[in-house]
């Protein structure tokens, strides 16, 4: 079931100027819980809500998904701006023409217990990075996978029981960034990592007491913006106080950008503007 707002709660879409930290409220709703902002190459903002997808243009304009099952908050736009790839509640990924047309299922049938959660598309538009979730003897196992955007054979990049999420390509296509609990024995203590796009050893990028999720590299490679939860948080829950948005610069420095009430839906997908000067997020104040 799609998430809904609590009594007295709002969804607020902000855009932040990276250099100055100045933020601008773009859209607010007390009726629809919308999530996961990202941008088209032409600079349009897109969000999801109530199992649907919307352009943000003063208000919300629904994007016709052509009969795709209700979607969750994992969606990415192709580099050429013609296609949006979405994760549907039936567990599959679909390609949908942004200007209208018939959707196409991208993913293969890996059994009823396997779900695909989309997070990234390669810079050349040929490959999707997703998290594959499967149930094994009552355990939830998540790993990093890729699949051709045109459809084809899946490639599994991690194969273990560490909790992984948020797999997203670097601007040069050489790396896939993700968050994982592989460096800690404390349940839920995720940090940021990257792995070669063709497979290999994972490299840890953050080393702190907070729980770090959803690394989003800037298109120009200058920084990674990510969601940082308070210590002890497990998963990426909604409605958490002291959620912080941080920048990890190319020089390894960490900058605090914003503190908000939110979490799930705040910044699940690639959220940078095409020119790397701004990023978007959603807060859920009560």
GROMACS .gro file of C-alpha atoms in nm:
model
  286
    1UNK     CA    1   0.000   0.000   0.000
    2UNK     CA    2   0.132   0.351  -0.078
    3UNK     CA    3   0.239   0.557   0.221
    4UNK     CA    4   0.007   0.834   0.338
    5UNK     CA    5   0.057   1.149   0.544
    6UNK     CA    6  -0.007   1.145   0.917
    7UNK     CA    7  -0.257   1.397   1.062
    8UNK     CA    8  -0.102   1.744   1.044
    9UNK     CA    9   0.188   1.629   0.828
   10UNK     CA   10   0.305   1.776   0.495
   11UNK     CA   11   0.528   1.673   0.208
   12UNK     CA   12   0.768   1.956   0.123
   13UNK     CA   13   0.991   1.951  -0.185
   14UNK     CA   14   1.308   2.159  -0.155
   15UNK     CA   15   1.593   2.245  -0.389
   16UNK     CA   16   1.931   2.328  -0.231
   17UNK     CA   17   2.208   2.537  -0.387
   18UNK     CA   18   2.523   2.340  -0.310
   19UNK     CA   19   2.769   2.632  -0.299
   20UNK     CA   20   2.565   2.849  -0.062
   21UNK     CA   21   2.344   2.596   0.118
   22UNK     CA   22   2.043   2.815   0.038
   23UNK     CA   23   1.725   2.609   0.006
   24UNK     CA   24   1.402   2.691  -0.177
   25UNK     CA   25   1.059   2.538  -0.117
   26UNK     CA   26   0.933   2.424  -0.459
   27UNK     CA   27   0.608   2.250  -0.371
   28UNK     CA   28   0.414   2.150  -0.059
   29UNK     CA   29   0.114   1.921  -0.008
   30UNK     CA   30  -0.097   1.839   0.296
   31UNK     CA   31  -0.288   1.576   0.094
   32UNK     CA   32  -0.039   1.364  -0.101
   33UNK     CA   33   0.269   1.196   0.042
   34UNK     CA   34   0.510   1.233  -0.247
   35UNK     CA   35   0.866   1.101  -0.250
   36UNK     CA   36   1.201   1.057  -0.421
   37UNK     CA   37   1.265   1.364  -0.639
   38UNK     CA   38   1.484   1.344  -0.944
   39UNK     CA   39   1.543   1.548  -1.259
   40UNK     CA   40   1.511   1.510  -1.633
   41UNK     CA   41   1.809   1.624  -1.843
   42UNK     CA   42   1.596   1.927  -1.935
   43UNK     CA   43   1.567   2.031  -1.569
   44UNK     CA   44   1.215   1.909  -1.484
   45UNK     CA   45   1.159   1.764  -1.137
   46UNK     CA   46   0.979   1.430  -1.101
   47UNK     CA   47   0.834   1.272  -0.786
   48UNK     CA   48   0.618   0.969  -0.708
   49UNK     CA   49   0.317   0.940  -0.480
   50UNK     CA   50   0.018   0.710  -0.428
   51UNK     CA   51   0.172   0.455  -0.667
   52UNK     CA   52   0.194   0.713  -0.948
   53UNK     CA   53   0.454   0.943  -1.103
   54UNK     CA   54   0.431   1.323  -1.141
   55UNK     CA   55   0.610   1.616  -1.305
   56UNK     CA   56   0.646   1.916  -1.076
   57UNK     CA   57   0.550   2.234  -1.261
   58UNK     CA   58   0.387   2.476  -1.018
   59UNK     CA   59   0.165   2.182  -0.924
   60UNK     CA   60   0.180   1.810  -0.992
   61UNK     CA   61   0.112   1.680  -1.343
   62UNK     CA   62   0.063   1.304  -1.359
   63UNK     CA   63   0.282   1.107  -1.602
   64UNK     CA   64   0.093   0.836  -1.789
   65UNK     CA   65   0.260   0.504  -1.703
   66UNK     CA   66   0.052   0.313  -1.956
   67UNK     CA   67  -0.095   0.057  -1.718
   68UNK     CA   68   0.220  -0.030  -1.522
   69UNK     CA   69   0.126  -0.168  -1.178
   70UNK     CA   70   0.146   0.077  -0.888
   71UNK     CA   71   0.505   0.193  -0.842
   72UNK     CA   72   0.720   0.248  -0.535
   73UNK     CA   73   0.970   0.528  -0.485
   74UNK     CA   74   1.253   0.388  -0.700
   75UNK     CA   75   1.259   0.553  -1.043
   76UNK     CA   76   1.532   0.693  -1.270
   77UNK     CA   77   1.532   0.891  -1.594
   78UNK     CA   78   1.739   0.781  -1.894
   79UNK     CA   79   2.035   1.006  -1.982
   80UNK     CA   80   1.866   1.113  -2.305
   81UNK     CA   81   1.546   1.208  -2.121
   82UNK     CA   82   1.315   0.992  -2.330
   83UNK     CA   83   1.243   0.715  -2.081
   84UNK     CA   84   1.170   0.676  -1.713
   85UNK     CA   85   1.248   0.342  -1.553
   86UNK     CA   86   1.028   0.251  -1.257
   87UNK     CA   87   1.008  -0.019  -0.988
   88UNK     CA   88   0.656  -0.158  -0.965
   89UNK     CA   89   0.489  -0.329  -0.672
   90UNK     CA   90   0.477  -0.654  -0.870
   91UNK     CA   91   0.855  -0.673  -0.815
   92UNK     CA   92   0.960  -0.584  -1.171
   93UNK     CA   93   1.124  -0.291  -1.349
   94UNK     CA   94   0.954  -0.119  -1.643
   95UNK     CA   95   1.064   0.127  -1.910
   96UNK     CA   96   0.803   0.396  -1.980
   97UNK     CA   97   0.827   0.664  -2.253
   98UNK     CA   98   0.813   1.001  -2.076
   99UNK     CA   99   0.604   1.156  -2.352
  100UNK     CA  100   0.356   0.869  -2.372
  101UNK     CA  101   0.353   0.522  -2.522
  102UNK     CA  102   0.345   0.158  -2.422
  103UNK     CA  103   0.554   0.047  -2.124
  104UNK     CA  104   0.800  -0.241  -2.150
  105UNK     CA  105   0.897  -0.481  -1.874
  106UNK     CA  106   1.276  -0.491  -1.846
  107UNK     CA  107   1.337  -0.759  -1.583
  108UNK     CA  108   1.334  -1.134  -1.593
  109UNK     CA  109   1.118  -1.363  -1.384
  110UNK     CA  110   1.339  -1.486  -1.100
  111UNK     CA  111   1.056  -1.635  -0.897
  112UNK     CA  112   0.777  -1.494  -0.679
  113UNK     CA  113   1.008  -1.419  -0.386
  114UNK     CA  114   1.246  -1.198  -0.588
  115UNK     CA  115   1.192  -0.821  -0.613
  116UNK     CA  116   1.386  -0.566  -0.819
  117UNK     CA  117   1.445  -0.220  -0.669
  118UNK     CA  118   1.587   0.027  -0.920
  119UNK     CA  119   1.839   0.296  -0.827
  120UNK     CA  120   2.066   0.378  -1.119
  121UNK     CA  121   2.119   0.391  -1.493
  122UNK     CA  122   2.464   0.394  -1.653
  123UNK     CA  123   2.579   0.724  -1.812
  124UNK     CA  124   2.548   0.572  -2.161
  125UNK     CA  125   2.193   0.457  -2.085
  126UNK     CA  126   2.261   0.092  -2.162
  127UNK     CA  127   2.251  -0.067  -1.816
  128UNK     CA  128   2.037  -0.044  -1.502
  129UNK     CA  129   2.169  -0.100  -1.150
  130UNK     CA  130   1.922  -0.247  -0.904
  131UNK     CA  131   1.897  -0.416  -0.569
  132UNK     CA  132   1.768  -0.770  -0.588
  133UNK     CA  133   1.574  -0.877  -0.280
  134UNK     CA  134   1.499  -1.244  -0.225
  135UNK     CA  135   1.360  -1.449   0.059
  136UNK     CA  136   1.586  -1.737   0.162
  137UNK     CA  137   1.469  -1.959   0.448
  138UNK     CA  138   1.276  -1.666   0.594
  139UNK     CA  139   1.570  -1.424   0.562
  140UNK     CA  140   1.568  -1.110   0.344
  141UNK     CA  141   1.881  -1.116   0.125
  142UNK     CA  142   1.974  -0.805  -0.077
  143UNK     CA  143   2.251  -0.781  -0.335
  144UNK     CA  144   2.368  -0.545  -0.609
  145UNK     CA  145   2.272  -0.649  -0.965
  146UNK     CA  146   2.275  -0.500  -1.314
  147UNK     CA  147   2.066  -0.569  -1.623
  148UNK     CA  148   2.072  -0.427  -1.978
  149UNK     CA  149   1.816  -0.147  -2.012
  150UNK     CA  150   1.695  -0.315  -2.332
  151UNK     CA  151   1.645  -0.641  -2.143
  152UNK     CA  152   1.875  -0.939  -2.119
  153UNK     CA  153   2.077  -1.137  -1.870
  154UNK     CA  154   2.119  -1.013  -1.512
  155UNK     CA  155   2.466  -0.979  -1.360
  156UNK     CA  156   2.507  -1.021  -0.984
  157UNK     CA  157   2.786  -0.801  -0.841
  158UNK     CA  158   2.758  -0.890  -0.473
  159UNK     CA  159   2.671  -1.233  -0.338
  160UNK     CA  160   2.647  -1.237   0.039
  161UNK     CA  161   2.405  -1.174   0.325
  162UNK     CA  162   2.514  -0.818   0.403
  163UNK     CA  163   2.227  -0.572   0.370
  164UNK     CA  164   2.288  -0.362   0.056
  165UNK     CA  165   2.081  -0.083  -0.102
  166UNK     CA  166   2.088   0.228  -0.320
  167UNK     CA  167   2.308   0.108  -0.609
  168UNK     CA  168   2.390   0.400  -0.840
  169UNK     CA  169   2.647   0.460  -1.115
  170UNK     CA  170   2.936   0.704  -1.103
  171UNK     CA  171   2.932   0.973  -1.377
  172UNK     CA  172   3.207   0.791  -1.569
  173UNK     CA  173   3.028   0.456  -1.543
  174UNK     CA  174   3.325   0.283  -1.382
  175UNK     CA  175   3.177   0.242  -1.033
  176UNK     CA  176   2.850   0.158  -0.864
  177UNK     CA  177   2.796   0.332  -0.532
  178UNK     CA  178   2.576   0.177  -0.265
  179UNK     CA  179   2.517   0.155   0.109
  180UNK     CA  180   2.582  -0.163   0.302
  181UNK     CA  181   2.613  -0.308   0.651
  182UNK     CA  182   2.913  -0.519   0.544
  183UNK     CA  183   3.162  -0.325   0.761
  184UNK     CA  184   2.978  -0.363   1.092
  185UNK     CA  185   2.842  -0.631   1.323
  186UNK     CA  186   2.588  -0.381   1.461
  187UNK     CA  187   2.248  -0.441   1.298
  188UNK     CA  188   2.148  -0.154   1.070
  189UNK     CA  189   2.484   0.027   1.078
  190UNK     CA  190   2.512   0.106   0.706
  191UNK     CA  191   2.802   0.298   0.554
  192UNK     CA  192   2.877   0.404   0.197
  193UNK     CA  193   3.073   0.186  -0.046
  194UNK     CA  194   3.154   0.156  -0.413
  195UNK     CA  195   3.227  -0.145  -0.631
  196UNK     CA  196   3.369  -0.165  -0.985
  197UNK     CA  197   3.081  -0.171  -1.234
  198UNK     CA  198   3.218  -0.493  -1.379
  199UNK     CA  199   3.247  -0.657  -1.040
  200UNK     CA  200   3.523  -0.676  -0.780
  201UNK     CA  201   3.600  -0.581  -0.422
  202UNK     CA  202   3.391  -0.320  -0.242
  203UNK     CA  203   3.567  -0.003  -0.121
  204UNK     CA  204   3.438   0.171   0.195
  205UNK     CA  205   3.386   0.549   0.173
  206UNK     CA  206   3.239   0.660   0.510
  207UNK     CA  207   3.351   0.558   0.857
  208UNK     CA  208   3.138   0.719   1.127
  209UNK     CA  209   2.886   0.658   1.403
  210UNK     CA  210   2.584   0.758   1.194
  211UNK     CA  211   2.385   0.533   0.960
  212UNK     CA  212   2.453   0.641   0.600
  213UNK     CA  213   2.229   0.564   0.303
  214UNK     CA  214   2.167   0.636  -0.065
  215UNK     CA  215   2.488   0.782  -0.213
  216UNK     CA  216   2.409   1.005  -0.512
  217UNK     CA  217   2.714   1.115  -0.717
  218UNK     CA  218   2.693   1.459  -0.879
  219UNK     CA  219   2.693   1.447  -1.261
  220UNK     CA  220   3.027   1.631  -1.270
  221UNK     CA  221   3.186   1.398  -1.012
  222UNK     CA  222   3.250   1.679  -0.764
  223UNK     CA  223   3.067   1.526  -0.466
  224UNK     CA  224   2.827   1.263  -0.337
  225UNK     CA  225   2.514   1.366  -0.148
  226UNK     CA  226   2.366   1.112   0.091
  227UNK     CA  227   2.114   1.059   0.369
  228UNK     CA  228   2.252   1.019   0.722
  229UNK     CA  229   2.038   0.872   1.001
  230UNK     CA  230   2.106   0.890   1.375
  231UNK     CA  231   2.311   0.606   1.528
  232UNK     CA  232   2.109   0.294   1.600
  233UNK     CA  233   1.853   0.338   1.322
  234UNK     CA  234   1.783   0.018   1.129
  235UNK     CA  235   1.682   0.030   0.765
  236UNK     CA  236   1.565   0.361   0.621
  237UNK     CA  237   1.243   0.431   0.812
  238UNK     CA  238   1.007   0.724   0.768
  239UNK     CA  239   0.940   1.008   1.011
  240UNK     CA  240   1.276   1.023   1.186
  241UNK     CA  241   1.406   1.338   1.351
  242UNK     CA  242   1.766   1.448   1.294
  243UNK     CA  243   1.794   1.312   0.942
  244UNK     CA  244   2.089   1.489   0.784
  245UNK     CA  245   2.186   1.545   0.424
  246UNK     CA  246   2.561   1.541   0.378
  247UNK     CA  247   2.809   1.597   0.097
  248UNK     CA  248   3.117   1.381   0.058
  249UNK     CA  249   3.348   1.584  -0.166
  250UNK     CA  250   3.596   1.445  -0.417
  251UNK     CA  251   3.869   1.541  -0.166
  252UNK     CA  252   3.710   1.323   0.104
  253UNK     CA  253   3.567   1.610   0.308
  254UNK     CA  254   3.218   1.581   0.460
  255UNK     CA  255   2.988   1.885   0.464
  256UNK     CA  256   2.659   1.910   0.654
  257UNK     CA  257   2.394   2.054   0.420
  258UNK     CA  258   2.056   2.019   0.596
  259UNK     CA  259   1.882   1.863   0.895
  260UNK     CA  260   1.519   1.758   0.861
  261UNK     CA  261   1.233   1.534   0.971
  262UNK     CA  262   1.203   1.257   0.718
  263UNK     CA  263   1.393   0.951   0.597
  264UNK     CA  264   1.211   0.710   0.369
  265UNK     CA  265   1.125   0.901   0.051
  266UNK     CA  266   1.348   1.199   0.130
  267UNK     CA  267   1.613   1.123  -0.131
  268UNK     CA  268   1.592   0.762  -0.254
  269UNK     CA  269   1.690   0.819  -0.618
  270UNK     CA  270   1.939   1.030  -0.820
  271UNK     CA  271   1.854   1.380  -0.704
  272UNK     CA  272   2.109   1.619  -0.861
  273UNK     CA  273   2.025   1.886  -1.115
  274UNK     CA  274   2.189   1.819  -1.454
  275UNK     CA  275   2.444   2.100  -1.396
  276UNK     CA  276   2.549   1.966  -1.052
  277UNK     CA  277   2.474   2.299  -0.879
  278UNK     CA  278   2.161   2.185  -0.690
  279UNK     CA  279   1.991   1.878  -0.552
  280UNK     CA  280   1.633   1.811  -0.444
  281UNK     CA  281   1.487   1.641  -0.138
  282UNK     CA  282   1.157   1.596   0.044
  283UNK     CA  283   1.092   1.671   0.413
  284UNK     CA  284   0.786   1.552   0.604
  285UNK     CA  285   0.727   1.799   0.888
  286UNK     CA  286   0.439   1.760   1.134
   0.00000   0.00000   0.00000
